[in-house]
Amino acid sequence: MEKIIVEGGNKLKGEVNVSLAKNSVLPIIVASILNPNNIVIENAPMLEDVIVLTDLLKSMNCKIENIGEGNLEINTSSLNEINLNSELIRKMRASFLIMGPMLSRFGRCRISMPGGCNIGSRPIDLHLKGFKLLGAEIETEHGYVEAKAKRLKGNRIYLDFPSVGATENILMAAVLAEGTTIIENAAEEPEIWDLANFLNSMGAKIQGAGVGKITIEGVDSLKGISYKPIYDRVEAGTFMVAAAITNSKITINGANEEHLRPTIEKLKECGVKFEIRGKDIITVDGTKLKSPVDIKTLPYPGFPTDMQPQMMALLSVTKGSSIITETVFENRFMHVAELVRMGANIKIDGRTAIIEGVNSLTGCDVKATDLRAGAAMILSGLVAQGRTEISDIYHIDRGYVNIEEKFRGLGANIYRVDK
């Protein structure tokens, strides 16, 4: 079993290159189902989730090749499976995004309920509501969902909650639908804009992505393209917190200020300084005294739930009282027990965590209970006294490319072992 070992105490310095966004690359790979022509996704991060999703498409008779430098060439012209590999589906939640494109292109899809990190309930009811309003017949039984439609027809769809997954799935389903579809209360995350930009580059007609109301004019066909997704704002945010927690100054290449605004503003409130150069380069100065802050996670443009565990790690060693309220996922405090093992003073009351900053943490054996919790364990290990051993790191590998190598490049004493 592999573990990540962190020896605490080193300051960070230098530059780090952020990978492209997993949460953009996954729906873009799925969206290739809509188009039988060749598509190239440039610089795709070869994470565990990306590998699982490409394996799923390969099992459906799609052709996917790595043509060098991380560029993935995808051709779905021979796709012929509508009963999908349930084992691969259950490995990751994003696999459910296949339903929208499959239903739109082939008129039918049968899929098992998805898997992923156990951070809380993420029901698919909004996805299914959207498909029904587009004219699909839905049947759910024995852990499977089946949708059928001769051809989807555009409609007005209001989402009860601005779900990223539901917005993406319905958006893709509507691209080849007949007529006009309007998605109201749509998710506004940068990854939604990126997916729409990718689809528009292929010939889709989408307006309003990223502002809450998306209009899609259905088209009959799409063209092949080469496309580079956006940078990973959560990875960039993780390195920003790394500079803050280690009282260091580093430069992050691939950090889009606009996409990172909620994280940047909270870190500024905490006492971190930023120098923004060009479009995607940010120098983070975390050498100043930190102040406690209160955080409430919300859908974008609110503070991202995917940055909550990392910020909790920082606040654990920030003098004073901080409060974090988690409104997105009801089970996203599993990392608290691991931080407490390291000496953090955190108390949970429902969806609220009260953090009293301590002078130092102590290295010990901890678990990556989910993807972002794993990042929080690495950050905590960077400043803990002694050695921190992190297990269950397959969660970390789902969302971070060569994370220990990138931290070593900044001067951290971190490495991977097979025990």
XYZ file of C-alpha atoms in Angstrom:
419
model
C 0.000 0.000 0.000
C 1.448 3.346 -1.054
C 1.827 6.214 1.395
C 2.978 9.805 1.175
C 5.546 10.783 3.805
C 5.995 14.425 4.804
C 8.816 15.632 7.026
C 7.685 18.998 8.393
C 9.597 22.201 8.934
C 10.839 23.249 5.501
C 9.927 26.605 4.009
C 8.884 26.689 0.372
C 10.362 28.798 -2.415
C 10.452 28.925 -6.192
C 7.815 28.303 -8.857
C 5.254 25.585 -9.478
C 3.280 24.773 -12.631
C -0.397 24.001 -12.156
C -1.990 21.236 -14.236
C -5.136 21.660 -16.290
C -8.417 21.279 -14.441
C -9.620 17.761 -13.820
C -13.138 19.110 -13.348
C -12.983 20.592 -16.855
C -11.204 17.709 -18.568
C -13.663 15.040 -17.378
C -16.863 16.594 -18.825
C -14.965 17.584 -21.975
C -13.910 13.960 -22.496
C -17.520 12.904 -21.992
C -18.762 15.594 -24.397
C -16.692 13.966 -27.148
C -19.469 11.343 -27.318
C -21.621 13.963 -29.059
C -19.152 14.214 -31.931
C -18.059 11.302 -34.172
C -15.132 13.331 -35.548
C -11.579 13.421 -34.187
C -11.060 15.543 -31.063
C -7.753 16.372 -29.396
C -7.656 17.466 -25.750
C -4.356 19.229 -25.176
C -2.203 18.654 -22.067
C -4.788 16.460 -20.344
C -3.705 15.633 -16.767
C -3.360 11.841 -16.602
C -5.013 11.490 -13.211
C -6.701 8.363 -11.927
C -10.155 9.786 -12.721
C -9.097 10.643 -16.277
C -7.716 7.124 -16.754
C -10.923 5.543 -15.426
C -13.071 7.675 -17.733
C -10.954 6.949 -20.815
C -11.043 3.242 -19.930
C -14.838 3.500 -19.783
C -14.985 5.059 -23.252
C -12.564 2.445 -24.583
C -14.870 -0.279 -23.223
C -17.592 1.339 -25.349
C -15.424 0.880 -28.484
C -14.127 4.450 -28.618
C -10.590 5.057 -29.841
C -8.442 7.058 -27.424
C -4.721 7.584 -27.877
C -2.109 9.602 -26.044
C -0.377 11.277 -28.991
C 2.389 12.848 -26.925
C 2.830 15.614 -24.336
C -0.395 14.573 -22.631
C -2.502 15.236 -25.729
C -5.453 12.860 -25.961
C -6.954 12.074 -29.366
C -10.528 10.782 -29.099
C -12.733 9.288 -31.797
C -16.201 8.038 -30.860
C -17.406 7.171 -34.375
C -17.422 3.426 -33.560
C -19.098 3.821 -30.161
C -21.648 1.019 -29.855
C -22.376 0.339 -26.196
C -25.414 1.638 -24.334
C -25.150 -0.722 -21.340
C -22.081 0.729 -19.673
C -19.384 -0.989 -17.582
C -20.877 -0.781 -14.095
C -17.553 -1.425 -12.334
C -15.945 1.605 -13.972
C -19.073 3.734 -13.450
C -19.034 3.056 -9.708
C -15.403 4.202 -9.430
C -16.204 7.853 -10.040
C -19.157 10.178 -9.926
C -18.309 12.062 -13.129
C -19.076 8.917 -15.104
C -22.796 9.705 -14.784
C -22.196 12.636 -17.138
C -22.131 10.081 -19.948
C -25.921 9.811 -19.801
C -26.654 13.228 -21.323
C -24.454 12.865 -24.428
C -25.456 9.205 -24.943
C -29.148 10.041 -24.706
C -28.736 12.988 -27.069
C -26.777 11.104 -29.731
C -28.256 7.601 -29.522
C -31.644 8.088 -27.882
C -30.963 5.614 -25.094
C -28.608 4.982 -22.188
C -28.599 2.530 -19.278
C -26.174 3.268 -16.484
C -25.476 2.128 -12.927
C -25.546 4.579 -10.066
C -22.192 6.420 -9.857
C -19.479 6.349 -7.198
C -16.808 8.836 -6.039
C -15.662 10.436 -2.782
C -17.921 9.797 0.203
C -18.289 13.465 1.132
C -22.058 13.561 1.194
C -25.238 12.974 -0.714
C -25.067 14.056 -4.337
C -28.406 12.925 -5.758
C -28.990 12.628 -9.486
C -32.603 13.789 -9.313
C -31.820 17.139 -10.952
C -30.136 15.356 -13.854
C -33.180 13.148 -14.362
C -35.571 16.089 -14.011
C -33.763 17.817 -16.843
C -33.818 14.745 -19.079
C -37.546 14.302 -18.487
C -38.226 17.924 -19.435
C -36.261 17.312 -22.633
C -38.652 14.466 -23.434
C -36.856 11.382 -22.110
C -38.594 8.462 -20.427
C -36.784 7.452 -17.237
C -36.823 4.110 -15.418
C -34.880 3.410 -12.224
C -34.507 -0.102 -10.791
C -31.944 -2.416 -9.157
C -29.273 0.290 -8.979
C -29.574 1.260 -12.640
C -31.050 4.227 -14.490
C -32.327 3.912 -18.052
C -33.352 6.840 -20.248
C -34.979 6.696 -23.689
C -36.025 9.289 -26.255
C -36.398 9.217 -30.061
C -34.978 12.755 -30.109
C -34.725 15.171 -27.238
C -36.667 18.411 -27.582
C -35.692 21.755 -26.115
C -37.479 23.059 -23.046
C -37.156 25.505 -20.154
C -35.494 23.873 -17.154
C -35.169 25.408 -13.699
C -32.685 23.741 -11.336
C -33.703 23.760 -7.669
C -29.993 23.968 -6.823
C -27.160 25.167 -9.098
C -25.659 21.698 -9.393
C -22.478 21.533 -11.475
C -23.067 17.949 -12.593
C -26.720 18.490 -13.505
C -25.886 21.679 -15.397
C -23.177 19.868 -17.389
C -25.302 16.805 -18.101
C -28.371 18.761 -19.244
C -26.215 21.190 -21.230
C -24.624 18.327 -23.187
C -27.976 16.615 -23.713
C -29.429 19.814 -25.169
C -26.669 20.389 -27.739
C -28.186 17.966 -30.290
C -31.787 18.392 -29.113
C -34.446 19.839 -31.363
C -35.175 23.520 -30.657
C -34.131 25.767 -27.791
C -33.279 24.778 -24.221
C -32.949 27.278 -21.374
C -31.328 26.201 -18.090
C -32.165 28.591 -15.245
C -30.337 28.700 -11.900
C -27.487 26.913 -13.669
C -24.127 26.438 -11.978
C -21.700 29.299 -12.656
C -18.359 27.576 -12.048
C -15.519 28.318 -14.512
C -15.632 24.674 -15.573
C -19.194 25.235 -16.881
C -17.929 28.079 -19.076
C -15.049 25.882 -20.252
C -17.365 23.038 -21.262
C -19.617 25.450 -23.155
C -16.602 27.017 -24.865
C -15.420 23.558 -25.934
C -18.875 22.689 -27.309
C -19.178 26.037 -29.089
C -15.758 25.470 -30.651
C -17.194 22.261 -32.165
C -20.199 24.126 -33.576
C -22.713 24.151 -30.701
C -24.787 27.288 -30.082
C -24.612 28.077 -26.360
C -24.961 31.465 -24.682
C -24.815 32.536 -21.036
C -22.625 29.786 -19.587
C -21.140 30.984 -16.316
C -23.816 33.580 -15.506
C -26.682 31.440 -14.219
C -28.961 31.281 -17.292
C -27.799 29.198 -20.238
C -29.511 29.152 -23.637
C -28.770 26.292 -26.040
C -29.942 26.231 -29.661
C -29.891 22.622 -30.804
C -27.683 21.717 -33.784
C -27.612 18.665 -36.054
C -23.878 17.932 -35.976
C -20.481 18.983 -34.594
C -16.972 19.250 -36.059
C -13.639 17.927 -34.830
C -11.282 20.307 -33.002
C -8.202 20.564 -30.801
C -8.854 22.200 -27.422
C -6.917 23.179 -24.290
C -9.004 23.278 -21.060
C -8.531 25.808 -18.259
C -6.058 25.455 -15.402
C -7.056 23.727 -12.171
C -8.173 26.463 -9.769
C -8.312 24.042 -6.816
C -4.734 22.884 -7.335
C -3.651 26.523 -7.638
C -5.584 27.337 -4.458
C -3.929 24.420 -2.664
C -0.472 25.831 -3.425
C -1.636 29.272 -2.293
C -2.561 27.784 1.078
C 0.772 25.930 1.096
C 2.595 29.267 0.901
C 0.451 30.642 3.715
C 0.716 27.673 6.076
C 4.521 27.440 5.711
C 5.093 31.213 5.949
C 6.662 31.111 2.501
C 6.693 33.019 -0.776
C 6.149 31.103 -4.040
C 5.065 31.787 -7.624
C 2.233 29.787 -9.161
C 2.086 29.429 -12.945
C -1.418 28.584 -14.145
C -3.362 30.573 -11.543
C -6.267 32.511 -13.046
C -7.099 35.421 -10.741
C -10.746 35.600 -11.825
C -11.357 31.894 -11.212
C -9.569 32.061 -7.854
C -11.152 35.268 -6.574
C -13.126 33.670 -3.659
C -10.003 31.870 -2.384
C -7.730 34.875 -2.904
C -10.048 37.209 -0.990
C -10.240 34.887 2.036
C -6.478 34.458 2.077
C -6.057 38.241 1.863
C -8.394 38.559 4.844
C -6.141 36.074 6.600
C -3.063 38.231 5.903
C -1.622 36.709 2.726
C -0.253 39.050 0.028
C -0.572 38.559 -3.732
C 1.267 39.891 -6.766
C -0.524 39.188 -10.047
C 1.548 39.170 -13.237
C 0.040 38.565 -16.638
C -3.006 36.380 -17.129
C -2.083 33.246 -15.180
C 0.904 33.989 -12.905
C 0.466 34.823 -9.229
C 3.158 35.234 -6.566
C 1.863 34.404 -3.085
C 3.542 35.908 -0.037
C 2.527 34.039 3.093
C 5.322 35.356 5.294
C 3.196 37.836 7.272
C 1.328 37.184 10.520
C -1.993 35.401 9.865
C -5.396 36.324 11.265
C -8.375 34.010 11.877
C -11.259 34.197 9.401
C -14.782 32.848 9.088
C -15.706 30.879 5.975
C -19.008 29.690 4.544
C -18.852 27.387 1.533
C -21.286 28.184 -1.269
C -21.739 27.458 -4.973
C -19.508 29.596 -7.209
C -18.843 32.520 -6.980
C -18.976 31.776 -3.259
C -16.112 30.129 -1.392
C -15.515 26.660 -2.912
C -16.204 23.566 -0.851
C -13.170 21.989 -2.574
C -10.930 24.485 -0.742
C -12.536 24.069 2.679
C -10.265 21.270 4.031
C -7.095 23.088 2.932
C -8.217 26.317 4.607
C -9.075 24.391 7.757
C -5.516 23.095 7.864
C -4.230 26.691 7.674
C -6.640 27.988 10.315
C -5.649 25.139 12.630
C -2.277 26.839 13.091
C -3.557 30.435 12.902
C -3.818 32.083 16.317
C -7.403 32.920 17.300
C -10.879 31.502 16.637
C -12.175 30.730 13.157
C -15.499 29.287 12.054
C -16.123 27.242 8.900
C -19.683 26.500 7.820
C -20.086 23.820 5.158
C -23.321 24.274 3.188
C -22.584 22.216 0.059
C -21.844 18.685 1.362
C -23.140 17.403 4.671
C -20.273 14.944 5.214
C -17.258 17.068 4.383
C -15.690 17.258 7.822
C -14.133 13.773 7.803
C -10.669 15.356 7.778
C -11.349 16.976 11.167
C -10.596 13.761 13.052
C -7.276 13.461 11.221
C -6.332 17.078 11.989
C -7.235 16.528 15.644
C -4.897 13.513 15.670
C -2.146 15.928 14.677
C -3.000 18.249 17.573
C -5.529 20.640 16.042
C -8.265 22.068 18.293
C -11.470 21.732 16.272
C -15.031 21.121 17.425
C -17.946 20.219 15.162
C -21.532 21.378 15.628
C -23.629 20.071 12.759
C -22.313 21.707 9.608
C -20.126 24.171 11.525
C -16.511 23.693 12.600
C -15.042 25.913 15.317
C -11.251 26.104 15.042
C -9.012 27.406 17.824
C -5.558 27.916 16.364
C -2.717 26.019 18.036
C 0.995 26.822 18.096
C 2.023 23.692 16.243
C 0.894 20.329 14.901
C 2.610 16.990 15.445
C 3.288 14.494 12.677
C 1.581 11.112 12.938
C -0.228 8.483 10.850
C -3.288 9.955 9.125
C -5.644 9.043 6.284
C -6.712 10.871 3.165
C -10.436 10.416 3.783
C -11.260 12.038 0.446
C -9.479 13.946 -2.325
C -9.316 17.433 -0.791
C -8.882 16.044 2.726
C -5.750 14.359 1.404
C -4.446 17.742 0.272
C -5.165 19.107 3.752
C -3.099 16.279 5.284
C -0.142 17.178 3.064
C -0.423 20.859 4.001
C -0.612 19.993 7.685
C 2.378 17.684 7.355
C 4.438 20.500 5.845
C 4.299 22.418 9.148
C 3.935 19.569 11.638
C 6.778 18.655 13.950
C 8.311 15.394 12.797
C 7.009 12.871 10.278
C 3.499 12.577 8.868
C 2.482 9.354 7.085
C -0.586 9.673 4.872
C -2.419 6.516 3.783
C -5.309 5.978 1.341
C -3.528 8.313 -1.062
C -5.459 6.931 -4.039
C -7.911 9.718 -3.174
C -5.151 12.304 -3.708
C -4.138 10.729 -7.023
C -7.681 11.281 -8.298
C -7.166 15.036 -8.385
C -3.476 16.036 -8.179
C -0.790 15.303 -10.784
C 2.591 14.350 -9.251
C 1.729 16.286 -6.095
C 4.790 15.205 -4.124
C 7.137 16.042 -7.031
C 5.671 19.534 -7.289
C 6.103 20.126 -3.558
C 9.669 18.762 -3.668
C 10.382 21.260 -6.429
C 9.412 23.978 -3.935
C 11.725 22.600 -1.258
C 9.383 20.364 0.745
C 10.645 17.097 2.203
C 7.947 14.844 0.809
C 8.081 11.482 -0.919
C 6.028 8.397 -1.749
C 6.728 4.917 -0.405
C 5.210 1.503 -1.023
C 4.574 -0.249 2.283
